[in-house]
CSV table of C-alpha atoms (C1' of nucleotides) in Angstrom, one decimal:
chain,number,residue,atom,x,y,z
W,1,UNK,CA,186.9,76.7,64.0
W,2,UNK,CA,186.9,79.0,60.8
W,3,UNK,CA,186.9,82.0,62.3
W,4,UNK,CA,189.1,84.9,61.1
W,5,UNK,CA,191.1,86.5,63.3
W,6,UNK,CA,191.2,88.3,65.2
W,7,UNK,CA,188.8,85.8,67.2
W,8,UNK,CA,186.1,85.5,69.5
W,9,UNK,CA,185.5,89.1,69.2
W,10,UNK,CA,182.3,88.6,70.2
W,11,UNK,CA,183.6,87.3,73.5
W,12,UNK,CA,186.1,89.3,74.4
W,13,UNK,CA,183.6,92.2,74.1
W,14,UNK,CA,181.1,90.3,76.1
W,15,UNK,CA,184.1,90.4,79.0
W,16,UNK,CA,184.9,93.8,78.4
W,17,UNK,CA,181.1,95.0,78.9
W,18,UNK,CA,180.9,92.3,81.9
W,19,UNK,CA,184.1,93.8,84.2
W,20,UNK,CA,183.2,97.5,83.2
W,21,UNK,CA,179.4,96.8,84.4
W,22,UNK,CA,180.1,95.3,87.5
W,23,UNK,CA,182.8,98.3,88.2
W,24,UNK,CA,185.9,95.8,88.4
W,25,UNK,CA,189.0,96.1,86.3
W,26,UNK,CA,190.7,94.5,83.3
W,27,UNK,CA,194.0,92.8,83.5
W,28,UNK,CA,196.4,91.4,81.6
W,29,UNK,CA,195.8,88.1,83.9
W,30,UNK,CA,192.5,88.0,82.9
W,31,UNK,CA,192.4,88.8,79.2
W,32,UNK,CA,195.3,85.8,78.8
W,33,UNK,CA,193.1,83.3,80.6
W,34,UNK,CA,190.0,84.2,78.5
W,35,UNK,CA,192.1,84.2,75.2
W,36,UNK,CA,193.2,80.6,76.4
W,37,UNK,CA,189.9,79.6,77.6
W,38,UNK,CA,188.2,80.6,74.0
W,39,UNK,CA,191.0,78.9,72.0
W,40,UNK,CA,190.3,75.9,73.9
W,41,UNK,CA,187.5,73.9,72.8
W,42,UNK,CA,187.3,71.3,75.0
W,43,UNK,CA,186.1,70.7,79.0
W,44,UNK,CA,189.0,71.8,80.8
W,45,UNK,CA,189.3,71.6,84.5
W,46,UNK,CA,190.8,75.0,85.7
W,47,UNK,CA,193.8,73.3,86.3
W,48,UNK,CA,194.3,72.3,82.8
W,49,UNK,CA,193.8,75.9,82.1
W,50,UNK,CA,196.2,77.0,84.5
W,51,UNK,CA,198.9,74.6,83.0
W,52,UNK,CA,198.1,76.2,79.4
W,53,UNK,CA,198.5,79.7,80.6
W,54,UNK,CA,201.1,78.8,83.2
W,55,UNK,CA,202.9,78.1,79.9
W,56,UNK,CA,202.6,80.9,78.6
W,57,UNK,CA,203.3,83.5,81.4
W,58,UNK,CA,204.6,81.7,84.6
W,59,UNK,CA,204.0,84.4,86.5
W,60,UNK,CA,199.9,83.9,86.4
W,61,UNK,CA,198.5,82.0,89.2
W,62,UNK,CA,196.1,78.9,90.2
W,63,UNK,CA,193.8,81.5,92.6
W,64,UNK,CA,193.4,83.5,89.7
W,65,UNK,CA,192.4,80.9,87.5
W,66,UNK,CA,189.8,79.9,89.7
W,67,UNK,CA,188.5,83.1,90.2
W,68,UNK,CA,188.6,84.1,86.1
W,69,UNK,CA,186.8,81.1,85.3
W,70,UNK,CA,184.0,82.5,87.9
W,71,UNK,CA,184.0,85.7,86.1
W,72,UNK,CA,183.8,84.2,82.9
W,73,UNK,CA,180.8,81.5,83.9
W,74,UNK,CA,179.1,85.2,85.7
W,75,UNK,CA,179.5,86.7,82.5
W,76,UNK,CA,177.8,83.9,80.4
W,77,UNK,CA,180.6,82.9,78.4
W,78,UNK,CA,181.7,79.6,80.6
W,79,UNK,CA,179.6,77.0,82.0
W,80,UNK,CA,180.3,74.4,84.9
W,81,UNK,CA,179.7,70.9,84.5
W,82,UNK,CA,180.3,68.0,86.3
W,83,UNK,CA,180.9,64.3,85.0
W,84,UNK,CA,181.3,62.5,88.2
W,85,UNK,CA,185.3,62.3,88.8
W,86,UNK,CA,185.0,65.4,91.6
W,87,UNK,CA,186.5,67.6,89.3
W,88,UNK,CA,184.4,71.0,88.0
W,89,UNK,CA,184.8,71.3,84.4
W,90,UNK,CA,184.4,74.3,81.9
W,91,UNK,CA,182.8,74.5,78.8
W,92,UNK,CA,182.4,77.5,76.0
W,93,UNK,CA,178.4,78.5,76.6
W,94,UNK,CA,177.7,81.8,74.4
W,95,UNK,CA,177.2,81.4,71.1
W,96,UNK,CA,177.1,77.6,71.6
W,97,UNK,CA,173.9,75.5,72.0
W,98,UNK,CA,172.3,74.0,75.4
W,99,UNK,CA,173.6,70.6,75.1
W,100,UNK,CA,173.6,67.4,77.9
W,101,UNK,CA,175.7,64.9,78.5
W,102,UNK,CA,177.0,61.3,77.8
W,103,UNK,CA,180.3,60.0,79.8
W,104,UNK,CA,181.9,57.1,79.1
W,105,UNK,CA,182.6,55.5,81.9
W,106,UNK,CA,185.4,53.6,80.5
W,107,UNK,CA,187.6,55.9,78.7
W,108,UNK,CA,186.5,58.8,79.8
W,109,UNK,CA,185.0,60.1,76.3
W,110,UNK,CA,182.3,62.7,76.8
W,111,UNK,CA,179.2,62.6,74.0
W,112,UNK,CA,177.6,65.3,73.8
W,113,UNK,CA,173.5,65.4,72.9
W,114,UNK,CA,170.3,67.6,72.5
W,115,UNK,CA,167.1,66.7,72.5
W,116,UNK,CA,164.2,69.5,72.2
W,117,UNK,CA,161.8,66.9,73.1
W,118,UNK,CA,163.4,66.0,75.9
W,119,UNK,CA,163.7,69.6,77.0
W,120,UNK,CA,159.9,70.4,76.6
W,121,UNK,CA,159.2,67.3,78.2
W,122,UNK,CA,161.3,68.2,81.3
W,123,UNK,CA,159.5,72.0,81.3
W,124,UNK,CA,156.3,69.7,81.4
W,125,UNK,CA,157.1,67.8,84.6
W,126,UNK,CA,158.3,70.9,86.0
W,127,UNK,CA,154.6,72.7,85.3
W,128,UNK,CA,153.2,69.9,86.6
W,129,UNK,CA,154.4,70.3,90.0
W,130,UNK,CA,154.5,74.1,89.6
W,131,UNK,CA,157.9,74.6,89.2
W,132,UNK,CA,160.0,77.3,87.7
W,133,UNK,CA,163.3,75.8,86.4
W,134,UNK,CA,166.1,78.2,85.4
W,135,UNK,CA,168.5,75.6,84.6
W,136,UNK,CA,169.0,71.8,84.2
W,137,UNK,CA,171.4,69.2,84.1
W,138,UNK,CA,171.3,65.8,82.3
W,139,UNK,CA,173.7,63.3,81.8
W,140,UNK,CA,174.1,59.9,80.6
W,141,UNK,CA,176.8,57.4,82.0
W,142,UNK,CA,177.6,54.3,80.4
W,143,UNK,CA,179.7,52.5,77.5
W,144,UNK,CA,180.8,54.3,74.4
W,145,UNK,CA,180.4,52.1,71.2
W,146,UNK,CA,184.3,51.9,70.7
W,147,UNK,CA,184.2,50.6,74.6
W,148,UNK,CA,181.7,48.2,74.1
W,149,UNK,CA,183.6,46.3,71.1
W,150,UNK,CA,186.8,46.6,72.9
W,151,UNK,CA,185.3,44.9,76.1
W,152,UNK,CA,185.0,41.5,74.1
W,153,UNK,CA,188.8,41.8,74.0
W,154,UNK,CA,190.6,41.1,77.8
W,155,UNK,CA,193.5,42.5,76.2
W,156,UNK,CA,192.0,46.5,77.1
W,157,UNK,CA,193.9,46.3,80.2
W,158,UNK,CA,197.2,46.2,78.7
W,159,UNK,CA,196.4,49.4,76.9
W,160,UNK,CA,198.1,52.5,77.5
W,161,UNK,CA,195.1,54.5,76.2
W,162,UNK,CA,194.5,57.3,79.4
W,163,UNK,CA,190.7,58.7,79.7
W,164,UNK,CA,189.8,62.1,79.4
W,165,UNK,CA,188.1,61.7,82.6
W,166,UNK,CA,188.8,59.3,84.5
W,167,UNK,CA,184.9,58.8,86.2
W,168,UNK,CA,185.4,57.3,89.7
W,169,UNK,CA,182.4,58.2,91.4
W,170,UNK,CA,178.7,57.1,90.2
W,171,UNK,CA,177.7,60.4,91.4
W,172,UNK,CA,178.2,63.6,90.0
V,1,UNK,CA,155.5,54.0,106.4
V,2,UNK,CA,152.7,51.1,106.4
V,3,UNK,CA,154.9,47.8,107.5
V,4,UNK,CA,154.7,45.9,110.2
V,5,UNK,CA,157.9,45.2,112.8
V,6,UNK,CA,160.0,43.7,112.1
V,7,UNK,CA,160.8,46.2,109.7
V,8,UNK,CA,162.8,46.0,106.6
V,9,UNK,CA,163.4,42.7,106.8
V,10,UNK,CA,164.4,42.3,102.5
V,11,UNK,CA,166.7,45.1,102.7
V,12,UNK,CA,168.2,43.4,105.7
V,13,UNK,CA,168.6,40.3,104.4
V,14,UNK,CA,169.8,41.6,101.0
V,15,UNK,CA,172.4,43.2,103.0
V,16,UNK,CA,173.3,40.5,105.0
V,17,UNK,CA,173.7,38.3,101.1
V,18,UNK,CA,175.9,40.9,99.9
V,19,UNK,CA,178.1,40.5,103.3
V,20,UNK,CA,178.4,36.9,102.5
V,21,UNK,CA,178.6,36.9,98.9
V,22,UNK,CA,181.9,39.3,98.9
V,23,UNK,CA,183.1,37.7,102.3
V,24,UNK,CA,182.9,40.4,104.1
V,25,UNK,CA,182.0,40.2,108.3
V,26,UNK,CA,178.1,42.0,110.0
V,27,UNK,CA,179.0,43.9,112.6
V,28,UNK,CA,177.2,45.4,115.2
V,29,UNK,CA,177.7,49.1,113.4
V,30,UNK,CA,177.1,48.3,110.3
V,31,UNK,CA,173.3,46.6,111.6
V,32,UNK,CA,173.1,49.9,113.4
V,33,UNK,CA,173.9,52.7,111.0
V,34,UNK,CA,171.6,50.2,107.8
V,35,UNK,CA,169.1,50.4,110.6
V,36,UNK,CA,168.7,54.5,111.2
V,37,UNK,CA,169.4,54.7,107.1
V,38,UNK,CA,166.5,52.6,107.0
V,39,UNK,CA,164.1,54.3,109.3
V,40,UNK,CA,165.2,57.6,108.0
V,41,UNK,CA,163.3,58.9,104.8
V,42,UNK,CA,164.9,61.7,103.5
V,43,UNK,CA,168.2,62.5,101.7
V,44,UNK,CA,170.8,62.7,104.0
V,45,UNK,CA,174.5,63.0,104.5
V,46,UNK,CA,176.9,60.6,105.9
V,47,UNK,CA,177.5,63.5,108.2
V,48,UNK,CA,173.7,63.7,109.2
V,49,UNK,CA,173.8,60.1,109.6
V,50,UNK,CA,176.6,59.9,111.6
V,51,UNK,CA,174.5,62.4,114.1
V,52,UNK,CA,171.7,59.8,114.2
V,53,UNK,CA,173.7,57.4,115.0
V,54,UNK,CA,176.3,58.7,116.9
V,55,UNK,CA,173.0,59.5,119.4
V,56,UNK,CA,172.2,55.9,119.2
V,57,UNK,CA,175.3,54.9,119.7
V,58,UNK,CA,178.2,57.1,120.6
V,59,UNK,CA,181.3,54.9,120.1
V,60,UNK,CA,180.6,54.4,116.3
V,61,UNK,CA,183.2,56.4,114.6
V,62,UNK,CA,182.9,59.5,111.3
V,63,UNK,CA,184.5,57.0,109.3
V,64,UNK,CA,182.5,53.8,109.7
V,65,UNK,CA,179.3,55.8,108.9
V,66,UNK,CA,181.3,56.7,105.3
V,67,UNK,CA,182.2,53.2,104.6
V,68,UNK,CA,178.8,51.1,105.0
V,69,UNK,CA,177.3,53.7,103.1
V,70,UNK,CA,179.7,52.6,100.0
V,71,UNK,CA,179.1,49.4,101.4
V,72,UNK,CA,174.9,50.1,100.9
V,73,UNK,CA,175.4,51.6,98.2
V,74,UNK,CA,177.4,48.6,96.2
V,75,UNK,CA,174.5,46.3,97.8
V,76,UNK,CA,171.9,48.3,96.2
V,77,UNK,CA,170.4,50.1,99.2
V,78,UNK,CA,171.5,53.4,98.8
V,79,UNK,CA,171.9,55.7,96.3
V,80,UNK,CA,174.1,59.2,96.0
V,81,UNK,CA,172.4,62.2,94.7
V,82,UNK,CA,174.0,65.7,94.9
V,83,UNK,CA,172.2,68.5,94.2
V,84,UNK,CA,174.5,71.3,93.9
V,85,UNK,CA,175.7,72.5,97.3
V,86,UNK,CA,179.1,70.2,97.3
V,87,UNK,CA,177.5,67.3,99.7
V,88,UNK,CA,176.5,63.6,98.9
V,89,UNK,CA,173.2,62.7,99.5
V,90,UNK,CA,172.3,59.2,100.2
V,91,UNK,CA,168.6,58.1,99.3
V,92,UNK,CA,166.9,54.8,99.7
V,93,UNK,CA,167.1,52.7,96.6
V,94,UNK,CA,165.7,49.3,97.1
V,95,UNK,CA,162.3,48.7,96.2
V,96,UNK,CA,162.2,52.4,95.1
V,97,UNK,CA,161.3,53.6,91.8
V,98,UNK,CA,163.9,55.3,90.2
V,99,UNK,CA,163.0,59.1,89.7
V,100,UNK,CA,164.9,62.3,89.0
V,101,UNK,CA,165.0,65.5,91.5
V,102,UNK,CA,163.9,69.0,91.1
V,103,UNK,CA,165.5,71.4,93.4
V,104,UNK,CA,164.9,74.7,94.8
V,105,UNK,CA,167.9,77.2,94.6
V,106,UNK,CA,165.7,79.1,97.1
V,107,UNK,CA,164.4,76.9,100.4
V,108,UNK,CA,166.5,73.8,98.8
V,109,UNK,CA,163.4,71.7,98.9
V,110,UNK,CA,163.8,68.5,97.1
V,111,UNK,CA,160.7,67.6,94.2
V,112,UNK,CA,161.3,64.0,93.7
V,113,UNK,CA,159.5,62.5,89.7
V,114,UNK,CA,160.0,60.3,87.1
V,115,UNK,CA,158.5,60.3,82.8
V,116,UNK,CA,158.6,57.0,81.1
V,117,UNK,CA,158.3,59.3,77.8
V,118,UNK,CA,161.6,61.0,79.3
V,119,UNK,CA,163.5,58.0,80.3
V,120,UNK,CA,161.9,56.2,77.0
V,121,UNK,CA,164.0,59.5,74.7
V,122,UNK,CA,167.3,59.1,76.7
V,123,UNK,CA,167.5,55.6,76.0
V,124,UNK,CA,166.6,56.7,72.2
V,125,UNK,CA,169.5,59.0,72.5
V,126,UNK,CA,171.8,56.6,73.4
V,127,UNK,CA,170.9,54.4,70.8
V,128,UNK,CA,171.5,57.1,68.5
V,129,UNK,CA,175.2,57.0,69.3
V,130,UNK,CA,175.8,53.8,70.0
V,131,UNK,CA,176.1,54.2,73.2
V,132,UNK,CA,175.1,51.8,76.6
V,133,UNK,CA,173.9,53.7,79.6
V,134,UNK,CA,174.5,52.3,82.6
V,135,UNK,CA,172.6,54.9,84.5
V,136,UNK,CA,171.8,58.8,84.2
V,137,UNK,CA,171.0,62.1,86.5
V,138,UNK,CA,168.6,64.4,85.6
V,139,UNK,CA,168.3,67.6,87.9
V,140,UNK,CA,166.0,70.8,87.4
V,141,UNK,CA,167.2,73.7,89.3
V,142,UNK,CA,164.9,76.6,90.2
V,143,UNK,CA,161.8,78.0,92.0
V,144,UNK,CA,159.4,75.7,94.0
V,145,UNK,CA,155.5,77.0,93.9
V,146,UNK,CA,156.0,78.3,97.3
V,147,UNK,CA,159.3,80.1,96.8
V,148,UNK,CA,158.1,81.5,93.3
V,149,UNK,CA,154.5,82.7,95.2
V,150,UNK,CA,157.2,84.3,98.3
V,151,UNK,CA,159.0,86.0,95.6
V,152,UNK,CA,156.9,89.2,95.7
V,153,UNK,CA,157.1,89.3,99.2
V,154,UNK,CA,160.0,91.2,100.5
V,155,UNK,CA,160.2,90.3,103.3
V,156,UNK,CA,161.3,86.9,102.8
V,157,UNK,CA,164.7,87.5,104.1
V,158,UNK,CA,163.3,88.7,106.7
V,159,UNK,CA,162.5,84.4,107.6
V,160,UNK,CA,164.3,82.7,109.7
V,161,UNK,CA,163.2,79.2,107.6
V,162,UNK,CA,166.0,76.8,107.1
V,163,UNK,CA,166.1,75.4,104.1
V,164,UNK,CA,167.4,71.4,104.1
V,165,UNK,CA,169.9,71.6,101.2
V,166,UNK,CA,171.4,74.8,100.7
V,167,UNK,CA,172.2,75.5,96.9
V,168,UNK,CA,175.6,77.2,96.7
V,169,UNK,CA,177.1,76.4,93.2
V,170,UNK,CA,175.0,75.9,90.2
V,171,UNK,CA,176.9,72.8,89.2
V,172,UNK,CA,176.4,69.4,90.9
J,1,DT,C1',194.1,32.0,114.2
J,2,DT,C1',193.2,34.8,110.9
J,3,DG,C1',192.0,37.9,108.9
J,4,DA,C1',188.6,42.0,108.6
J,5,DT,C1',186.5,45.8,110.9
J,6,DT,C1',186.9,50.4,113.7
J,7,DG,C1',187.9,54.7,115.1
J,8,DC,C1',191.7,57.7,115.4
J,9,DA,C1',194.3,61.1,113.5
J,10,DA,C1',196.5,62.0,109.8
J,11,DA,C1',196.7,62.8,104.8
J,12,DG,C1',194.3,64.4,100.1
J,13,DC,C1',192.2,66.8,97.0
J,14,DA,C1',189.7,70.3,94.7
J,15,DT,C1',188.8,75.1,96.2
J,16,DT,C1',188.8,79.4,98.7
J,17,DT,C1',190.4,82.8,102.0
J,18,DG,C1',193.7,86.1,104.0
J,19,DC,C1',196.8,89.3,103.4
J,20,DA,C1',200.4,92.0,102.1
J,21,DT,C1',202.2,94.3,97.4
J,22,DG,C1',200.8,95.6,92.9
J,23,DC,C1',198.0,97.7,89.2
J,24,DT,C1',194.0,99.9,86.8
J,25,DA,C1',190.8,103.6,86.2
D,1,DT,C1',195.4,107.8,94.6
D,2,DA,C1',191.9,104.4,95.8
D,3,DG,C1',190.4,100.1,95.9
D,4,DC,C1',189.9,96.6,92.6
D,5,DA,C1',193.6,92.2,91.6
D,6,DT,C1',197.0,89.0,92.0
D,7,DG,C1',200.1,85.0,94.0
D,8,DC,C1',201.1,82.9,97.6
D,9,DA,C1',200.4,80.3,101.9
D,10,DA,C1',196.8,78.6,104.8
D,11,DA,C1',192.4,77.7,105.6
D,12,DT,C1',188.3,74.7,104.8
D,13,DG,C1',185.5,71.4,103.7
D,14,DC,C1',184.2,66.8,102.2
D,15,DT,C1',186.1,62.6,102.3
D,16,DT,C1',189.7,58.5,102.5
D,17,DT,C1',194.2,56.2,104.1
D,18,DG,C1',197.3,54.6,107.7
D,19,DC,C1',197.5,51.6,111.3
D,20,DA,C1',197.6,49.7,115.7
D,21,DA,C1',193.9,47.8,118.5
D,22,DT,C1',189.6,44.5,118.5
D,23,DC,C1',186.1,41.4,117.0
D,24,DA,C1',183.4,38.4,113.8
D,25,DA,C1',183.8,33.4,111.9
DNA sequence: TTGATTGCAAAGCATTTGCATGCTA
DNA sequence: TAGCATGCAAATGCTTTGCAATCAA
């Protein structure tokens, strides 16, 4: 992040516009939640965000974070993603290129990638069925390079490393 | 389905093998659940399957169906899929080609498709990151050809047609 | 006989909703 | 002031778990 203060001017304006257009109201909670969401360049759950927000203002409730994340999604500032652990993660959407994900089922690492060729082929497939896609999701699960190395090492289990995302089920 | 009776010999053998190998036990419930699962060539939820099973033998419980579907998945006979309505669907896995899905967000129709080119590109992308994929999921959401036609017709809302899958959220 | 399996009820977990109170426009 | 927003608690929906009774091997 190399932007100068004040940061996220565009995003904040988009949010205010969206609020105005839809007849909603600007509140201190929504501002704070947006602020902290924007400052956090990771995939986070509603609960993650709640923890961060709560640290700053302990009067803000879980429900408001849930509701605000939906709002941010509608405004085009956030995108929902699922990695297979039955939780909904959110990532920045505005000014971020569309991308897909590889999820390491061992350590939970998430790799973002993009392939224009794959996108094109998807569109071709859709055409073939007369299907008009509005959005899509492509995820690969497997082992990241680091965990492949570690697999040779039986001591993995003894490691205290905590995965960011625990992938419990195969399905997302 | 053009197979001769008795049907699903291979699948049943695989199931028995899996049960034996893992030291589990063969039961009437598991046999019945497998039988009905195999006879149903659709994407179904645990509850769907429970309904069908219960119709045949009303003593079988929900829990057993949940547990047996997990078992079938482990045995390689079933595959879990999600279409975005927060339910887990199961589809046949054995002797069924791998495929991906297009989901109509209007009527819930699910189209299965396969593209070797996309598969290859996925593997190439994974290679590029030193990632070793074990499985993946590609889904396109949008409008099927039929619903695109209907969109011109304002009377859609008045239609009594019930979608097979109601896609409520954007994320799967 | 022994330990896996079952079905019920209860618990879990992430998320949503009802509602009285508070606050923006 | 009107009605949207908030936070709490309760409800929801799907799935899992605890447990006593049952059953396969």
